[in-house]
PDB file of C-alpha atoms and ligand atoms in Angstrom:
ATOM      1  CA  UNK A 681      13.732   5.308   8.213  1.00  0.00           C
ATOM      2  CA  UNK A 682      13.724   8.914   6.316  1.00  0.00           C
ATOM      3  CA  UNK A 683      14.919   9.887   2.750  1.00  0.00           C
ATOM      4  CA  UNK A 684      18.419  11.556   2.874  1.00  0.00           C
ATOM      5  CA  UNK A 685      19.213  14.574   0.253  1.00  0.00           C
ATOM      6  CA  UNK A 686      19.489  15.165  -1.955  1.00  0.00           C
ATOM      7  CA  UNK A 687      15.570  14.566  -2.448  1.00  0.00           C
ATOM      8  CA  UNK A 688      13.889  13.010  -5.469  1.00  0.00           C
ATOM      9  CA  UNK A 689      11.792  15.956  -7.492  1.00  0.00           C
ATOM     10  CA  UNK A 690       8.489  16.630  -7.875  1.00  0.00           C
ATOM     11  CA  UNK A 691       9.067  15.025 -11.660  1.00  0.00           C
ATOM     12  CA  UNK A 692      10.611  11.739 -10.061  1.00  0.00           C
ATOM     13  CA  UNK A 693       8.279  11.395  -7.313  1.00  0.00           C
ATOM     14  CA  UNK A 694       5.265  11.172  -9.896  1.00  0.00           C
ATOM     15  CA  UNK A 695       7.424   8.889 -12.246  1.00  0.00           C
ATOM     16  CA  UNK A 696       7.603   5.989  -9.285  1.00  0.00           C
ATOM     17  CA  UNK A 697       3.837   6.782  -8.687  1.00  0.00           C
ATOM     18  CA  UNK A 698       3.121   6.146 -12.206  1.00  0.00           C
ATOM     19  CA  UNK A 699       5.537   2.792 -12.536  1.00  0.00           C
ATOM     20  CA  UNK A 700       3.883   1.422  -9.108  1.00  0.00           C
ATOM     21  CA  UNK A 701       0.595   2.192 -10.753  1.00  0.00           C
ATOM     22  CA  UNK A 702       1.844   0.194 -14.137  1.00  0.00           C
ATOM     23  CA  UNK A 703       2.666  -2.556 -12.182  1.00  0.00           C
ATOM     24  CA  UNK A 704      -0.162  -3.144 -10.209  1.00  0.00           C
ATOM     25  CA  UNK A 705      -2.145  -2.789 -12.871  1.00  0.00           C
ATOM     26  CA  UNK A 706      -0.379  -6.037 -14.455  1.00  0.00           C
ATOM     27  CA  UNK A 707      -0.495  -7.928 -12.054  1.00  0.00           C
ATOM     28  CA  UNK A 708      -4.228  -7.574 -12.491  1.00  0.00           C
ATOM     29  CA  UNK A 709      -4.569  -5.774  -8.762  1.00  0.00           C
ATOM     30  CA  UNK A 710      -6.572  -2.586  -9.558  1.00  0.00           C
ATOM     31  CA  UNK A 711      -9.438  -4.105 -11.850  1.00  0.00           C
ATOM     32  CA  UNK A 712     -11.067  -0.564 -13.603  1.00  0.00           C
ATOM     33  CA  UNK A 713     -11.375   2.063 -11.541  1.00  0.00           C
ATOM     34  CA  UNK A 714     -10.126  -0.061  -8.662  1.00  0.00           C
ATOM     35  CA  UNK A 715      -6.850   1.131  -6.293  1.00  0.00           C
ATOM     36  CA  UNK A 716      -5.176   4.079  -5.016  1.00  0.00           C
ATOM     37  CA  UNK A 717      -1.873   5.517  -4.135  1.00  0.00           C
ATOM     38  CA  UNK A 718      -0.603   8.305  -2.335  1.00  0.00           C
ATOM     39  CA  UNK A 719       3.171   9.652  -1.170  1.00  0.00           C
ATOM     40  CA  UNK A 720       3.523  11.686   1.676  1.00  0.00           C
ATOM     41  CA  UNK A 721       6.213  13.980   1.599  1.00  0.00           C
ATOM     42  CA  UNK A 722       7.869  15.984   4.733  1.00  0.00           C
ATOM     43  CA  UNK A 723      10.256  18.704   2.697  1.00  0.00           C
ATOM     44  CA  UNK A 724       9.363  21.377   1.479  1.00  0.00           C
ATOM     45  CA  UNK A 725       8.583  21.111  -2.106  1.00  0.00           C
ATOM     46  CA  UNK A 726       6.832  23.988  -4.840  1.00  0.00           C
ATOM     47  CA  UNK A 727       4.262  22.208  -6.573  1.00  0.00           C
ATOM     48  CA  UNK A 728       2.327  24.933  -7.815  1.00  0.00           C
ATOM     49  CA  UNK A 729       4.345  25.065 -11.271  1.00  0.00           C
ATOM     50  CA  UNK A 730       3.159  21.320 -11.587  1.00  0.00           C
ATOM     51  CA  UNK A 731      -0.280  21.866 -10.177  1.00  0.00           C
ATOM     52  CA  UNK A 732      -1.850  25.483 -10.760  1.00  0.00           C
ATOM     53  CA  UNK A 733      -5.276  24.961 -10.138  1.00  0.00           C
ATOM     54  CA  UNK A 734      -5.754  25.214  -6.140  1.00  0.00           C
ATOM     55  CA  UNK A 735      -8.761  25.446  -3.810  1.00  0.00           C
ATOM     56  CA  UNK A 736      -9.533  25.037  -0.165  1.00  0.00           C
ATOM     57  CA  UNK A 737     -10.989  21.789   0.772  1.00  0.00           C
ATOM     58  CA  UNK A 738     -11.166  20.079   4.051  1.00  0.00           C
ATOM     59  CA  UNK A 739      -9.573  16.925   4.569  1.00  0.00           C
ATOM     60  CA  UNK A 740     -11.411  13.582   5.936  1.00  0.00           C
ATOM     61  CA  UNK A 741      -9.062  12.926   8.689  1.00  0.00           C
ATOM     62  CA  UNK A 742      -7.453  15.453  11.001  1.00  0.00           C
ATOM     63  CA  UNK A 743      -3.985  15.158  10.697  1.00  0.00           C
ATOM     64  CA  UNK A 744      -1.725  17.831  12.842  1.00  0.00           C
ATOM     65  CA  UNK A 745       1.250  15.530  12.199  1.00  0.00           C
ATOM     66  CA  UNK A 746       1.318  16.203   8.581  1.00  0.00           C
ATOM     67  CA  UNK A 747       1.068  20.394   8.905  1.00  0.00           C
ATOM     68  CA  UNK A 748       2.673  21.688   5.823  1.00  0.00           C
ATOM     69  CA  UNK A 749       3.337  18.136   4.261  1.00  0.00           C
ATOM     70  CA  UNK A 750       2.669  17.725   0.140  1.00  0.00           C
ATOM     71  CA  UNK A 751       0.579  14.609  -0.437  1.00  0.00           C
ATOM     72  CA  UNK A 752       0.159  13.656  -3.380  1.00  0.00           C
ATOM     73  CA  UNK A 753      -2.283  11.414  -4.112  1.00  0.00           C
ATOM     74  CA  UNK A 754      -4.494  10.064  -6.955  1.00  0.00           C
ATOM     75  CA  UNK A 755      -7.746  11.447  -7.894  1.00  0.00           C
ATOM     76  CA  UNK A 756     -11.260   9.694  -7.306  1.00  0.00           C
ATOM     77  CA  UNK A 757     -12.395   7.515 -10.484  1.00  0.00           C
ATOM     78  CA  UNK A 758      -9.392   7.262 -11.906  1.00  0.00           C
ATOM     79  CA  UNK A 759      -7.407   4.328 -13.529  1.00  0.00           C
ATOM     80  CA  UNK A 760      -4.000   3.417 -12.018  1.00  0.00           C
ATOM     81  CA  UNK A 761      -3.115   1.866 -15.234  1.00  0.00           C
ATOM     82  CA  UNK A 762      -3.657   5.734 -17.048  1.00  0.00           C
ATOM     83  CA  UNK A 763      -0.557   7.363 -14.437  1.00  0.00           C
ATOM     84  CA  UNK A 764       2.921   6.682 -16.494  1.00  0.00           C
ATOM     85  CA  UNK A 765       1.232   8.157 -19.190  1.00  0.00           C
ATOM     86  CA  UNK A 766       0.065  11.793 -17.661  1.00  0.00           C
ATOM     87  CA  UNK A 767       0.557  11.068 -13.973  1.00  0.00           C
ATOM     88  CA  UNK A 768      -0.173  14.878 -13.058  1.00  0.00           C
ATOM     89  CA  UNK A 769      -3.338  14.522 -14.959  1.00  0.00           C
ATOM     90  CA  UNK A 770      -4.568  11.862 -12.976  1.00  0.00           C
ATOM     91  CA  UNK A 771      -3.060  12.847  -9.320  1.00  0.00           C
ATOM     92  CA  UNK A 772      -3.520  15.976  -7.035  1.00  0.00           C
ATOM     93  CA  UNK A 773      -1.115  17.727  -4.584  1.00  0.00           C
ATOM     94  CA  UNK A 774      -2.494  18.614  -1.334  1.00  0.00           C
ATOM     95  CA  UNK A 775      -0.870  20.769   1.056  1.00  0.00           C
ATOM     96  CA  UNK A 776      -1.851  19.655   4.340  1.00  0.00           C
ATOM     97  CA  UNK A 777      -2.521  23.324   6.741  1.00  0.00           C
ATOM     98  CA  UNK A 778      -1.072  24.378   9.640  1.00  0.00           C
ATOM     99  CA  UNK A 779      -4.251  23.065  11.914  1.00  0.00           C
ATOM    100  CA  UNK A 780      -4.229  19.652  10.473  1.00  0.00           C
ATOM    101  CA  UNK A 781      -8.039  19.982   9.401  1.00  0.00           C
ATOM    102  CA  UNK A 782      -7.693  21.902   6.096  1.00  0.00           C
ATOM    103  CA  UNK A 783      -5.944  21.508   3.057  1.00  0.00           C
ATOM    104  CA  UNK A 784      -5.114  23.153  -0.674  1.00  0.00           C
ATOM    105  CA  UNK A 785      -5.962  20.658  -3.198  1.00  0.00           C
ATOM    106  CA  UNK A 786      -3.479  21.793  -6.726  1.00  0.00           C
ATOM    107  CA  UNK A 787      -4.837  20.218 -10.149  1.00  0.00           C
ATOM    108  CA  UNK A 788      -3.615  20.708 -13.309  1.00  0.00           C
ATOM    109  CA  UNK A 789      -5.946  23.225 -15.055  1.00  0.00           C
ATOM    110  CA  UNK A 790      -9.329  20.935 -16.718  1.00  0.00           C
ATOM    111  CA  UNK A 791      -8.392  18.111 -14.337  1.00  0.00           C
ATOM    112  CA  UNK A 792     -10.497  15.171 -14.763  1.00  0.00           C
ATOM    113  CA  UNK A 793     -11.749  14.339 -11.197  1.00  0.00           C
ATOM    114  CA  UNK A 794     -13.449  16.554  -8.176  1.00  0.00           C
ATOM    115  CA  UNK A 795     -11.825  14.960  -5.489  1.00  0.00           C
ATOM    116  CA  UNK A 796      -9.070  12.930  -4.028  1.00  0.00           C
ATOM    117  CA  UNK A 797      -9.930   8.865  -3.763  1.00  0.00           C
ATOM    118  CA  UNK A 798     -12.326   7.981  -1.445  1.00  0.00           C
ATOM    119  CA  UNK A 799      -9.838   5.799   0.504  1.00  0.00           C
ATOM    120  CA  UNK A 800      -7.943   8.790   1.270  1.00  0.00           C
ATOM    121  CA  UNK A 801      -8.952   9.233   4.700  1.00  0.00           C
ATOM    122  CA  UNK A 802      -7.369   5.718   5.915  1.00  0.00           C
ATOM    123  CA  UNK A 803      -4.397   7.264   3.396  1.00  0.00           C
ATOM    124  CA  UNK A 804      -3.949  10.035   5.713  1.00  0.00           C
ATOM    125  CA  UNK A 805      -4.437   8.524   8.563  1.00  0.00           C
ATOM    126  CA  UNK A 806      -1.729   5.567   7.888  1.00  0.00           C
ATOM    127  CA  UNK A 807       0.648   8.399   6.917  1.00  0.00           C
ATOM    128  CA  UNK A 808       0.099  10.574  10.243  1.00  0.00           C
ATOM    129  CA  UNK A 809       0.414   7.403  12.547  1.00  0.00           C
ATOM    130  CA  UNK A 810       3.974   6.433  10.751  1.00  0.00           C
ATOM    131  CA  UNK A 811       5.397  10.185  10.703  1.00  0.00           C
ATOM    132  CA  UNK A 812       4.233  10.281  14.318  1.00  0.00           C
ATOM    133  CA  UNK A 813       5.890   7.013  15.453  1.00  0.00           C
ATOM    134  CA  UNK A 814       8.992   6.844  13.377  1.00  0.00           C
ATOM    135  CA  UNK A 815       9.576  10.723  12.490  1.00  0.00           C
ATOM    136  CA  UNK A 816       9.465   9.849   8.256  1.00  0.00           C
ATOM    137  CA  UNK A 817      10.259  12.591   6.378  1.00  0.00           C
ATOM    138  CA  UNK A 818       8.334   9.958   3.418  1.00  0.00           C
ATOM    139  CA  UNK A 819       5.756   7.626   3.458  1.00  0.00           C
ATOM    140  CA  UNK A 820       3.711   5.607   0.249  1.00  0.00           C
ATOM    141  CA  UNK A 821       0.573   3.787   0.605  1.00  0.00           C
ATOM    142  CA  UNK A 822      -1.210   2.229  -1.652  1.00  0.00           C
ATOM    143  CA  UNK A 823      -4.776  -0.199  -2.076  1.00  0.00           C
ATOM    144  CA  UNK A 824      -4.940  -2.539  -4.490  1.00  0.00           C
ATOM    145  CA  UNK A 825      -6.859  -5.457  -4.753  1.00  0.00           C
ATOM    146  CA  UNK A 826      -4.731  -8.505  -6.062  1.00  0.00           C
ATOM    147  CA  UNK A 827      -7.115 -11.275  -6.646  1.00  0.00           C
ATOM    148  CA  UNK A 828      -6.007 -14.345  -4.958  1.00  0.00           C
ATOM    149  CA  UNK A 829      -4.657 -12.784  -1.643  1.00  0.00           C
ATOM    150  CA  UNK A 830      -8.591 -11.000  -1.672  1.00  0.00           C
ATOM    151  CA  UNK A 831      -9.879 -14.870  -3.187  1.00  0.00           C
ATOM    152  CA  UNK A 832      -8.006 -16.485   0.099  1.00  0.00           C
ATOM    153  CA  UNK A 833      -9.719 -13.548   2.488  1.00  0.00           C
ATOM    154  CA  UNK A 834     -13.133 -15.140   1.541  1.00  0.00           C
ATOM    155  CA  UNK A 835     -12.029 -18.769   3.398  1.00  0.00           C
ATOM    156  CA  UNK A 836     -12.848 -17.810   7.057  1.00  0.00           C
ATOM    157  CA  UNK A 837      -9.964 -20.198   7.816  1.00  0.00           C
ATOM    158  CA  UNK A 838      -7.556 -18.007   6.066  1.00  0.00           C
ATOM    159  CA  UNK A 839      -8.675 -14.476   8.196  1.00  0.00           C
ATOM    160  CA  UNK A 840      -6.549 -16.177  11.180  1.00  0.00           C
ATOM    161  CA  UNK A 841      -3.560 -14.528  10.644  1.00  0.00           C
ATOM    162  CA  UNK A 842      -1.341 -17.001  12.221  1.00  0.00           C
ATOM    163  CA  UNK A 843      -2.947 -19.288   9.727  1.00  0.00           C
ATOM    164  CA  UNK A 844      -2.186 -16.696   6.461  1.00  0.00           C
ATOM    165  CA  UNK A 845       0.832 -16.098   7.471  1.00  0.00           C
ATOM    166  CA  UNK A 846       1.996 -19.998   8.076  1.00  0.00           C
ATOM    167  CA  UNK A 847       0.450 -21.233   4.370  1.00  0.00           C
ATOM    168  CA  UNK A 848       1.700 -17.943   2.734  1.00  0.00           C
ATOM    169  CA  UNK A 849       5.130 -17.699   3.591  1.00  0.00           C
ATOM    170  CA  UNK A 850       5.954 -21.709   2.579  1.00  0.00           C
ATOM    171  CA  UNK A 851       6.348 -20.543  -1.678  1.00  0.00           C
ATOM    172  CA  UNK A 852       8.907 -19.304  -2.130  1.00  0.00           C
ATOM    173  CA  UNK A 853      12.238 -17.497   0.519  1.00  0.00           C
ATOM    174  CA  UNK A 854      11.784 -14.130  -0.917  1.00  0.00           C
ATOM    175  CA  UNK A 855       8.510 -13.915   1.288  1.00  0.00           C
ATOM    176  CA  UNK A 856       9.933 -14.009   4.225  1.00  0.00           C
ATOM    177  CA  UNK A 857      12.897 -12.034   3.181  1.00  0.00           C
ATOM    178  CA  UNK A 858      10.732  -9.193   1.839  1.00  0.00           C
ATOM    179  CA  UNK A 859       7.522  -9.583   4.699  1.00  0.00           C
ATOM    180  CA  UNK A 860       9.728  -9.886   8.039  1.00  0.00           C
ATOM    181  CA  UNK A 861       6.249  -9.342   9.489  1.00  0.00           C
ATOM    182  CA  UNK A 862       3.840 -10.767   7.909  1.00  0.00           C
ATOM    183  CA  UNK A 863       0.540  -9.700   6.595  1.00  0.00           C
ATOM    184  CA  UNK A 864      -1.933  -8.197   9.108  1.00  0.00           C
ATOM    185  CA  UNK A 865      -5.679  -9.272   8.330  1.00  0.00           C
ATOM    186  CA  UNK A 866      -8.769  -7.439   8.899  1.00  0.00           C
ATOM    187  CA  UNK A 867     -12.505  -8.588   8.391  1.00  0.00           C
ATOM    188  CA  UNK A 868     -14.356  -7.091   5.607  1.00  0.00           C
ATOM    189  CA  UNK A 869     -15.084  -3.341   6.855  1.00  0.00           C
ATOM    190  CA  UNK A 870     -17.203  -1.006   4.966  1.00  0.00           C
ATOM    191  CA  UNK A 871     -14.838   0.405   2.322  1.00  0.00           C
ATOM    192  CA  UNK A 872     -14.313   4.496   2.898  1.00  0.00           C
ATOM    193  CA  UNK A 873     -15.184   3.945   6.475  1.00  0.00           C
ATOM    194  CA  UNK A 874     -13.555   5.493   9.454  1.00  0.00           C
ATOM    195  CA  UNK A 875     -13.713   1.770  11.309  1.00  0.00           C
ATOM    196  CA  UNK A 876     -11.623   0.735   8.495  1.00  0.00           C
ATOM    197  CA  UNK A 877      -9.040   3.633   8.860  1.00  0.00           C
ATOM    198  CA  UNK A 878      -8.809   2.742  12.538  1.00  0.00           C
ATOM    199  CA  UNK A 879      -7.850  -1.093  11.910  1.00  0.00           C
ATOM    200  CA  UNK A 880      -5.914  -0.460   9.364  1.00  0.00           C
ATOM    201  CA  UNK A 881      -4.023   1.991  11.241  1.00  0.00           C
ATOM    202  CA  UNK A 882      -3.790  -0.169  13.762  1.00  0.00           C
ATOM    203  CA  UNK A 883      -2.428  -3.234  11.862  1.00  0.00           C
ATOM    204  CA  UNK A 884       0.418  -1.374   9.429  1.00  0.00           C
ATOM    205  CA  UNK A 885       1.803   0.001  12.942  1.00  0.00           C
ATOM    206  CA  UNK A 886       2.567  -4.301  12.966  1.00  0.00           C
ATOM    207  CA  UNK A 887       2.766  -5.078   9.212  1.00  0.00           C
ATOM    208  CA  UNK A 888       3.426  -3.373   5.766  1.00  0.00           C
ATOM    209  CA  UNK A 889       0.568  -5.197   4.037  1.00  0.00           C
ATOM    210  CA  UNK A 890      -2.914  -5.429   5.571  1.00  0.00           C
ATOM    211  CA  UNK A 891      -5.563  -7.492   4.358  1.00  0.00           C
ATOM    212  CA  UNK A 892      -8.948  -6.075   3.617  1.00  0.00           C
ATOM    213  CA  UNK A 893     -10.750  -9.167   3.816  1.00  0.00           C
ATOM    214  CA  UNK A 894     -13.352  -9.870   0.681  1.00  0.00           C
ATOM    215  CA  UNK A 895     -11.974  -6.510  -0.816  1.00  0.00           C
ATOM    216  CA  UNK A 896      -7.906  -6.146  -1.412  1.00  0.00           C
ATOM    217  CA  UNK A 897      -5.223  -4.819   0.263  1.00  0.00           C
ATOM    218  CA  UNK A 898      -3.111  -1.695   1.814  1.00  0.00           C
ATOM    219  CA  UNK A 899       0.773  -1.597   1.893  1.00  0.00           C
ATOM    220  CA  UNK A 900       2.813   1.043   2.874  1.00  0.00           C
ATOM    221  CA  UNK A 901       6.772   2.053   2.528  1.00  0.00           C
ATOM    222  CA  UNK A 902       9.071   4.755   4.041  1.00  0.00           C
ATOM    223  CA  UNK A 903      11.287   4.458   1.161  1.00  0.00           C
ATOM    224  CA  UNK A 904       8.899   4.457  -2.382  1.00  0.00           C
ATOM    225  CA  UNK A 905       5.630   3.647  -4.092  1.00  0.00           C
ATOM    226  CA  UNK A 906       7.576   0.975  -6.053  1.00  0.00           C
ATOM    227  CA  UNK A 907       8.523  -0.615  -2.883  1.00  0.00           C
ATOM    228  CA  UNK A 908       5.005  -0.819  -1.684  1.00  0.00           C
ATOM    229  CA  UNK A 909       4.109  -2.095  -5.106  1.00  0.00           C
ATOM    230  CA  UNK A 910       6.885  -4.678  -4.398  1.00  0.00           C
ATOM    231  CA  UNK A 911       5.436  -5.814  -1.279  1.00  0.00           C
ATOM    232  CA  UNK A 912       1.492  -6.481  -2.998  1.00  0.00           C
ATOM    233  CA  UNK A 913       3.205  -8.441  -5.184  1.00  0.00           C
ATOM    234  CA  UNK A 914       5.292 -10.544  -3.390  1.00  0.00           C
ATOM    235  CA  UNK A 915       2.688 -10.926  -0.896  1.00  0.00           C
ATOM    236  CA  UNK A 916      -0.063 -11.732  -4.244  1.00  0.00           C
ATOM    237  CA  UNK A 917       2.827 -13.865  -5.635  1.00  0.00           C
ATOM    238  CA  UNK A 918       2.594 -16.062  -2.309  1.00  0.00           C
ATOM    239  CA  UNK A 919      -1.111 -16.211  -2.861  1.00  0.00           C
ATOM    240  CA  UNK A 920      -1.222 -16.857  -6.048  1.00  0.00           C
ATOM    241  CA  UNK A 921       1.015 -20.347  -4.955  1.00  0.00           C
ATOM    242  CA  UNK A 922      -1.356 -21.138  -2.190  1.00  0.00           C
ATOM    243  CA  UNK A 923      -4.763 -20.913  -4.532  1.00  0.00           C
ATOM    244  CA  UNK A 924      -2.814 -23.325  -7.064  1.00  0.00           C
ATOM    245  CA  UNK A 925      -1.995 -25.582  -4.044  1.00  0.00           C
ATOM    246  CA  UNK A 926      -5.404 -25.298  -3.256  1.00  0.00           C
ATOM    247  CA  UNK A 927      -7.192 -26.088  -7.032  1.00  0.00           C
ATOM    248  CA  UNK A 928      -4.409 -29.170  -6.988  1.00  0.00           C
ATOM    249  CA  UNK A 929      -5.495 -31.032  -3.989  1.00  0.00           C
ATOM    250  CA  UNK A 930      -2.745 -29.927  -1.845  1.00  0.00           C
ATOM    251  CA  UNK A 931      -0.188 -32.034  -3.445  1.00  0.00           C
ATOM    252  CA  UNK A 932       2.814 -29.601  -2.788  1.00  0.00           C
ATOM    253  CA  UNK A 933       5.094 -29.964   0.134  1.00  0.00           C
ATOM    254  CA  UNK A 934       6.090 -25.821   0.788  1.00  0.00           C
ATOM    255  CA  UNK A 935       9.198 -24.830   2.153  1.00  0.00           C
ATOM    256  CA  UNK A 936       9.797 -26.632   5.819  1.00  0.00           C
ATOM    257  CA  UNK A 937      10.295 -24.782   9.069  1.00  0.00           C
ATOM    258  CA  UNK A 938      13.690 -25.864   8.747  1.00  0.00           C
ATOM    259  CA  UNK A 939      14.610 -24.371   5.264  1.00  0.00           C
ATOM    260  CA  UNK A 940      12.935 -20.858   6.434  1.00  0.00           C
ATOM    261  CA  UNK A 941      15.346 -20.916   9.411  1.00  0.00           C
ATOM    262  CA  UNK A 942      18.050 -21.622   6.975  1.00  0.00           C
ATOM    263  CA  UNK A 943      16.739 -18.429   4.588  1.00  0.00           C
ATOM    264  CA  UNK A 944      16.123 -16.513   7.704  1.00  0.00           C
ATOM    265  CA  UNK A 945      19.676 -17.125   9.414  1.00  0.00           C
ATOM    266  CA  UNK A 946      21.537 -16.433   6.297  1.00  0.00           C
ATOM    267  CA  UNK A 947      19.710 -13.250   5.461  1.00  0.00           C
ATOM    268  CA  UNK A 948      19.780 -11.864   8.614  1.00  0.00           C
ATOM    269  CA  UNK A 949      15.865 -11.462   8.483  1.00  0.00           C
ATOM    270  CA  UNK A 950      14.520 -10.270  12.145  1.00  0.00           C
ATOM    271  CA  UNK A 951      11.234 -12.445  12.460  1.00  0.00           C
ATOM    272  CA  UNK A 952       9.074 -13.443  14.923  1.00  0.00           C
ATOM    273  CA  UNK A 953       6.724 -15.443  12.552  1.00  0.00           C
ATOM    274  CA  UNK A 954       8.757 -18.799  12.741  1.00  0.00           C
ATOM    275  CA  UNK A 955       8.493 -18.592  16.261  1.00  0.00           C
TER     276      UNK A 955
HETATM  277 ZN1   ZN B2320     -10.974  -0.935  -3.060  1.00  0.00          ZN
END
């Protein structure tokens, strides 16, 4: 899927940033410092008004498919929470170069942070793969780390994804509705690490959310950071039902198989997770 014009602005485009920020933030999924988002944009846009301050840097993930894309992304150390109010203070633009390898970093003059977030290699790399395969003229990913889907990651039973999947989906039938595919889990990976970049490339090609086990989550969206906010929610939401299940001895009886069929047939959701 791709963004028809007219376009949202530079102005808009940091607005949903800043909102998906607010919301994570209150649903108590980027803890401090914690969490990162970044939009990937594939028209051309002037951000230099926005952004003045520019220098060279090299990026930490080659990425030929995004040549002359704006990424904006937020900057490392800094509070998701803090974006509605000043979201150009705490974000950067980077123009991705022609060979893929280099890029121009543009700060608002006395910005507050050196560098983009640390995560934004497996950022980059989750926006290349989805440009490549599905020709996206926009892409949002963000990390947060929602506290009972990262809680349930520490139950080795729970890392089976056919097992997530099964005890998530049985709250509520916006779950379903909303994650046609399920969450994707990985083990716990070193954080930053190009082995977690690779998995987690590999798993959003299957799923919008991905599990970083015993350390949060990534979701991505072709259409807005608010949707990808959407999505950790929905997919926290879930967990949040599963851990109360859990603390009250299992008493609830979930959705069946049956009345997901019945949500599935009459919303038209494509699934294979009911089998
Ligand atoms: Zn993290």
């Amino acid at each position: 899927m791709s963004l028809s014009s007219p376009y949202p602005d530079l102005d808009e485009l940091l607005a949903t940033v800043g909102e998906a920020g607010q919301r994570l933030s209150e649903i108590n999924a980027s803890e401090g410092a914690a969490g990162n988002i970044s939009i990937c944009i594939g028209w051309p846009m002037e951000v230099r008004r926005r952004f003045p301050v520019c220098r060279s840097i090299k990026l930490p993930h080659v990425v030929p498919a995004l040549a002359g894309h704006v990424v904006l992304v937020t900057g490392s150390g800094r509070r998701l929470r803090d974006i509605p109010a000043d979201p150009a203070r705490n974000l950067c633009a980077v123009i991705v170069g022609e060979d893929g390898e280099s890029g121009w970093m543009h700060t608002v003059p006395g910005a507050i942070f050196e560098n983009p977030t640390s995560e934004f290699n497996s950022h980059l790399a989750v926006h290349a793969d989805q440009v490549e395969r599905s020709g996206t003229n926009f892409h949002a990913v963000i990390h947060a780390q929602p506290p009972h889907l990262t809680y349930l990651s520490h139950i080795p039973e729970y890392r089976d994804e056919a097992v997530l999947n099964r005890r998530l989906l049985r709250w509520e039938p916006e779950t379903i509705v909303n994650l046609p595919r399920g969450l994707g889990v990985l083990p716990f990976i070193l954080p930053g690490s190009p082995a977690l970049m690779q998995a987690t490339i590999a798993s959003l090609r299957a799923h919008r959310v991905v599990i970083w086990s015993k350390h949060g989550v990534m979701a991505r969206s072709d259409v807005s950071a608010t949707r990808a906010a959407d999505r950790v929610e929905y997919a926290e939401t879930a967990a949040r039902y599963e851990y109360m299940d859990l603390v009250n001895h299992q008493r609830a009886e979930g959705l069946t198989r049956e009345e997901l069929h019945a949500v599935v047939d009459a919303f038209g959701i494509e699934t294979e997770l009911l089998g």
